[in-house]
Coordinates of N, CA, C and O in Angstrom, one line a residue:
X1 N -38.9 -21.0 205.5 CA -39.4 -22.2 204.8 C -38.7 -22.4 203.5 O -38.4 -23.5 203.1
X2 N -38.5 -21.3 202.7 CA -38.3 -21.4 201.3 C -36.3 -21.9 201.6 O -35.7 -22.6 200.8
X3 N -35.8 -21.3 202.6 CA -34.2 -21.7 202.6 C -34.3 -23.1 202.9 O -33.4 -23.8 202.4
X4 N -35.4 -23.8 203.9 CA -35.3 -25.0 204.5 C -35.2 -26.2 203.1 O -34.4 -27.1 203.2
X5 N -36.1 -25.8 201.7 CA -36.7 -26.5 200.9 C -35.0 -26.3 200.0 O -34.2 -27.3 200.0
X6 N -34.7 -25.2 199.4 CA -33.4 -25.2 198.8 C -32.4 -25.4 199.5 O -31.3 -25.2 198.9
X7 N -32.2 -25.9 200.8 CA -31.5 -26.7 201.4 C -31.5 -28.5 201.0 O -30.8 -29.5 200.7
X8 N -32.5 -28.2 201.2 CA -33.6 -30.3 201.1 C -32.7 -30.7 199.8 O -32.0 -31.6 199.5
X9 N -33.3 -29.0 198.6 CA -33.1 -29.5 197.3 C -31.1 -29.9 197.0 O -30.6 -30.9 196.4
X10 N -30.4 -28.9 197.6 CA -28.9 -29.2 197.6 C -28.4 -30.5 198.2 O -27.6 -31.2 197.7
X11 N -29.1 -30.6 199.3 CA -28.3 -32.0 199.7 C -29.1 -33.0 198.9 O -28.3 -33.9 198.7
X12 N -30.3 -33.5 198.3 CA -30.8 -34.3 197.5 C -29.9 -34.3 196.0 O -29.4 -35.3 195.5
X13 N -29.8 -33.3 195.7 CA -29.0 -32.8 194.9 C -27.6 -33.8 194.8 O -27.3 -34.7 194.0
X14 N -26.7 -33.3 195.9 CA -25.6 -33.6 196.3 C -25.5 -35.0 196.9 O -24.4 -35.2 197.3
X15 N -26.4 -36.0 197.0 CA -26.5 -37.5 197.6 C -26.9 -37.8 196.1 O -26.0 -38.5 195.6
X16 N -27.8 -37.7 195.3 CA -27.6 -37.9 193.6 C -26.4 -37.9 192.8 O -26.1 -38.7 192.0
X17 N -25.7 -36.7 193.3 CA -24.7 -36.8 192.7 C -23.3 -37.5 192.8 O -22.4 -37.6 192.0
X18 N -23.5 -37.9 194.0 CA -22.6 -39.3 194.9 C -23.1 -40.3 194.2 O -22.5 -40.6 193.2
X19 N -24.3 -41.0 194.6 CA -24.6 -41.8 194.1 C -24.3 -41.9 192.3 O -24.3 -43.0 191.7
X20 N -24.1 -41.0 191.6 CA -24.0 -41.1 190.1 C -22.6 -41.5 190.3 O -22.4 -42.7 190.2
X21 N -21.6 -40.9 190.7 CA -20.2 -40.9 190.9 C -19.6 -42.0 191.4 O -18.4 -42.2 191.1
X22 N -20.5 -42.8 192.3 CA -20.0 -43.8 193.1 C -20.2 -45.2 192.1 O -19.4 -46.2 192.1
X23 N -21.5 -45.1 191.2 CA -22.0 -46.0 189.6 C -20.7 -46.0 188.9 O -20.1 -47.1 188.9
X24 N -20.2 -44.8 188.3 CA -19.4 -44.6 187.5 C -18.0 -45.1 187.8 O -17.2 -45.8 187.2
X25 N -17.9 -44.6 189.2 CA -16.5 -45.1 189.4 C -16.3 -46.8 189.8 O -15.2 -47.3 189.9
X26 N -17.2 -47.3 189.8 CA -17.6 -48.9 189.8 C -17.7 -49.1 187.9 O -17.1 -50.2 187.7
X27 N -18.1 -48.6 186.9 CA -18.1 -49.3 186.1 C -16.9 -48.6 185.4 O -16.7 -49.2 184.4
X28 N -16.0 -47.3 185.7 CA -14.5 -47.6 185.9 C -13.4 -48.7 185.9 O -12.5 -48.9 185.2
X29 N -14.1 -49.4 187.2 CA -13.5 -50.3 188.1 C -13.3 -51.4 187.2 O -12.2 -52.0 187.2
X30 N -14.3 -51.7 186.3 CA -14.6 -52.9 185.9 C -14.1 -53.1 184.3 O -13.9 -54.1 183.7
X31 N -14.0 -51.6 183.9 CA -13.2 -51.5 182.5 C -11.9 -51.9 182.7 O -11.2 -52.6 182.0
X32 N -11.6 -51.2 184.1 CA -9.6 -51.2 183.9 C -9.6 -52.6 184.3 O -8.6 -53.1 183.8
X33 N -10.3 -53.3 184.9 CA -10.4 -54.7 185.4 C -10.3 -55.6 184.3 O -9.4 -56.4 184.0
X34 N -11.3 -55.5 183.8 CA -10.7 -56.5 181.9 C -10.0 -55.8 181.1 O -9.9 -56.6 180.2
X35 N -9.5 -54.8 181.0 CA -8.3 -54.1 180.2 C -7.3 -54.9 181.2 O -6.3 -55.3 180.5
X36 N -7.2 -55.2 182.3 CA -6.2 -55.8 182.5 C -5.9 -57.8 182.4 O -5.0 -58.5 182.1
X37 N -7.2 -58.0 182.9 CA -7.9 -59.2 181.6 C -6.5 -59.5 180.5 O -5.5 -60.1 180.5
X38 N -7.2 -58.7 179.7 CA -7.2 -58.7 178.7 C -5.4 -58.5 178.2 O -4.7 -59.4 177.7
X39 N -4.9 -57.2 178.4 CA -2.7 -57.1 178.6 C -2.3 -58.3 179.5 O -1.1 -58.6 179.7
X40 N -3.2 -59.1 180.1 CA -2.5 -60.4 180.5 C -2.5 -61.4 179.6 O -1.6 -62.1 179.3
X41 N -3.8 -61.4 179.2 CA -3.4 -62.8 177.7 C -2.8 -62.0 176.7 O -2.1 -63.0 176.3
X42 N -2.5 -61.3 176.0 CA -1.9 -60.5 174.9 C -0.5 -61.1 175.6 O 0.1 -62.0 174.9
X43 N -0.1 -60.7 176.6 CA 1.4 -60.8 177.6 C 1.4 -62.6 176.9 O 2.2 -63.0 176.1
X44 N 0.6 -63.3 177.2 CA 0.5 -64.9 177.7 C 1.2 -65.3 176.2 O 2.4 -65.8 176.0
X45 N 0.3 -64.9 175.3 CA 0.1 -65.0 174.0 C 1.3 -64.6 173.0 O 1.7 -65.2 172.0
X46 N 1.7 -63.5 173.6 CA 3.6 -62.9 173.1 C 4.4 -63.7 173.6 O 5.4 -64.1 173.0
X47 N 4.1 -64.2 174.8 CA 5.3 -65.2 175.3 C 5.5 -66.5 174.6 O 6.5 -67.2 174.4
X48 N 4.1 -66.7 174.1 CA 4.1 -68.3 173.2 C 4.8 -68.1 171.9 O 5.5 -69.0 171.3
X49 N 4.6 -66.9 171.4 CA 4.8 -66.4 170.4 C 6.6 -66.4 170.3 O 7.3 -67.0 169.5
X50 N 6.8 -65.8 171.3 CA 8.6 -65.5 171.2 C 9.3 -67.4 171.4 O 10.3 -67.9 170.8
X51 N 8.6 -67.9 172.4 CA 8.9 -69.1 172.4 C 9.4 -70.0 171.4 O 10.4 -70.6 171.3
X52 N 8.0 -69.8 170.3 CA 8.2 -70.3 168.8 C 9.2 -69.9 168.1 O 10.1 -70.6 167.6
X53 N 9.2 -68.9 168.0 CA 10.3 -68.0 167.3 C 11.2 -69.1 168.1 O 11.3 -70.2 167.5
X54 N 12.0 -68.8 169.4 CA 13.1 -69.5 169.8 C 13.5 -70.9 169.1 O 14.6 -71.3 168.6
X55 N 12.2 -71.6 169.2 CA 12.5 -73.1 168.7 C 12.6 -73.1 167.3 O 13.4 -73.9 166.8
X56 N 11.9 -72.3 166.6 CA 12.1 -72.0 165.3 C 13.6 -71.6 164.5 O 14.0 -72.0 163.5
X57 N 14.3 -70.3 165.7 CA 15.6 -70.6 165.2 C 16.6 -71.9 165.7 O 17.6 -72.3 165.1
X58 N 16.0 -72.4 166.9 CA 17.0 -73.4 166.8 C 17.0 -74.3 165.8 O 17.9 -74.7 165.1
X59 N 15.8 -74.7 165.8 CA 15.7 -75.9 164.5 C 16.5 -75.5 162.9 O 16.9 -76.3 162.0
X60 N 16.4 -74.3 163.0 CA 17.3 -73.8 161.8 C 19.0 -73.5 161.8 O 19.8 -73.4 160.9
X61 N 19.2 -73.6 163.5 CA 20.8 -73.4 163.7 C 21.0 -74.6 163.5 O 21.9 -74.8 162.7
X62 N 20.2 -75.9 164.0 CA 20.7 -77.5 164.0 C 20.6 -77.8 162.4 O 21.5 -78.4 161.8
X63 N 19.3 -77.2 161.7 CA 19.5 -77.6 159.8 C 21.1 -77.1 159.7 O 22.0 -77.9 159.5
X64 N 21.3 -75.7 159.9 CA 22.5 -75.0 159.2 C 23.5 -75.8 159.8 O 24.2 -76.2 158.9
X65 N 23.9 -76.5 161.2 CA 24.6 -77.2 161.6 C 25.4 -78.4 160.4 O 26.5 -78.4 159.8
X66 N 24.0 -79.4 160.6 CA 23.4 -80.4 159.9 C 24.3 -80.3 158.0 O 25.0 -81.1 157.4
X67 N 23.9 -79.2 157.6 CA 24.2 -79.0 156.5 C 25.7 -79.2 156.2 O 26.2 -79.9 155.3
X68 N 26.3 -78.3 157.4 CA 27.6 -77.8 157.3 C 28.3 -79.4 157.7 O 29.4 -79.4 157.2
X69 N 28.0 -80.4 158.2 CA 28.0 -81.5 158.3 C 28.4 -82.1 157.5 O 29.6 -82.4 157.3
X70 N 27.1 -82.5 156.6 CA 26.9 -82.5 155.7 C 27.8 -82.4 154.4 O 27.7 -83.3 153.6
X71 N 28.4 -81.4 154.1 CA 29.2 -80.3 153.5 C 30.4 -81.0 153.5 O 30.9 -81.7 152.5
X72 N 31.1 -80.9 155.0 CA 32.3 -81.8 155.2 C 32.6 -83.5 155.2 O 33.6 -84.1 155.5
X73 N 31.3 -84.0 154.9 CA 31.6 -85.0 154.6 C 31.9 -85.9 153.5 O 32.4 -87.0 153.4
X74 N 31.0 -84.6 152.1 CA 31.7 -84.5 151.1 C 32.8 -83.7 151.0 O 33.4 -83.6 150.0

């Protein structure tokens, strides 16, 4: 009787302990899930970023252009 019950108690035991594991690895799931959320707009947001930058130097190649223009036509 007493092996039958520390039996009961190990597998009750060991289906608890699934069950904790199976929680855990779901709210895992759901961190790396918006951590990836999230390196996708950071990504979106650098891209806008470099963008600007681009247009930003151009508008400054067309001033320095502009200038040198400018320059020679005095």
């Amino acid at each position: 009787m007493r092996q039958k019950i520390i039996i009961t108690i190990a597998i009750l035991l060991t289906f608890g302990w699934i069950g904790i594991l199976d929680y855990e690895a779901k709210k895992l799931k759901e961190v790396v899930t918006n951590l990836n959320e999230t390196v996708t707009i950071q990504n979106e947001v650098l891209l806008q970023h470099k963008a600007s930058i681009i247009n930003t130097k151009s508008d400054i190649e067309l001033f320095i252009e502009i200038v040198n223009e400018f320059r020679n036509f005095i």
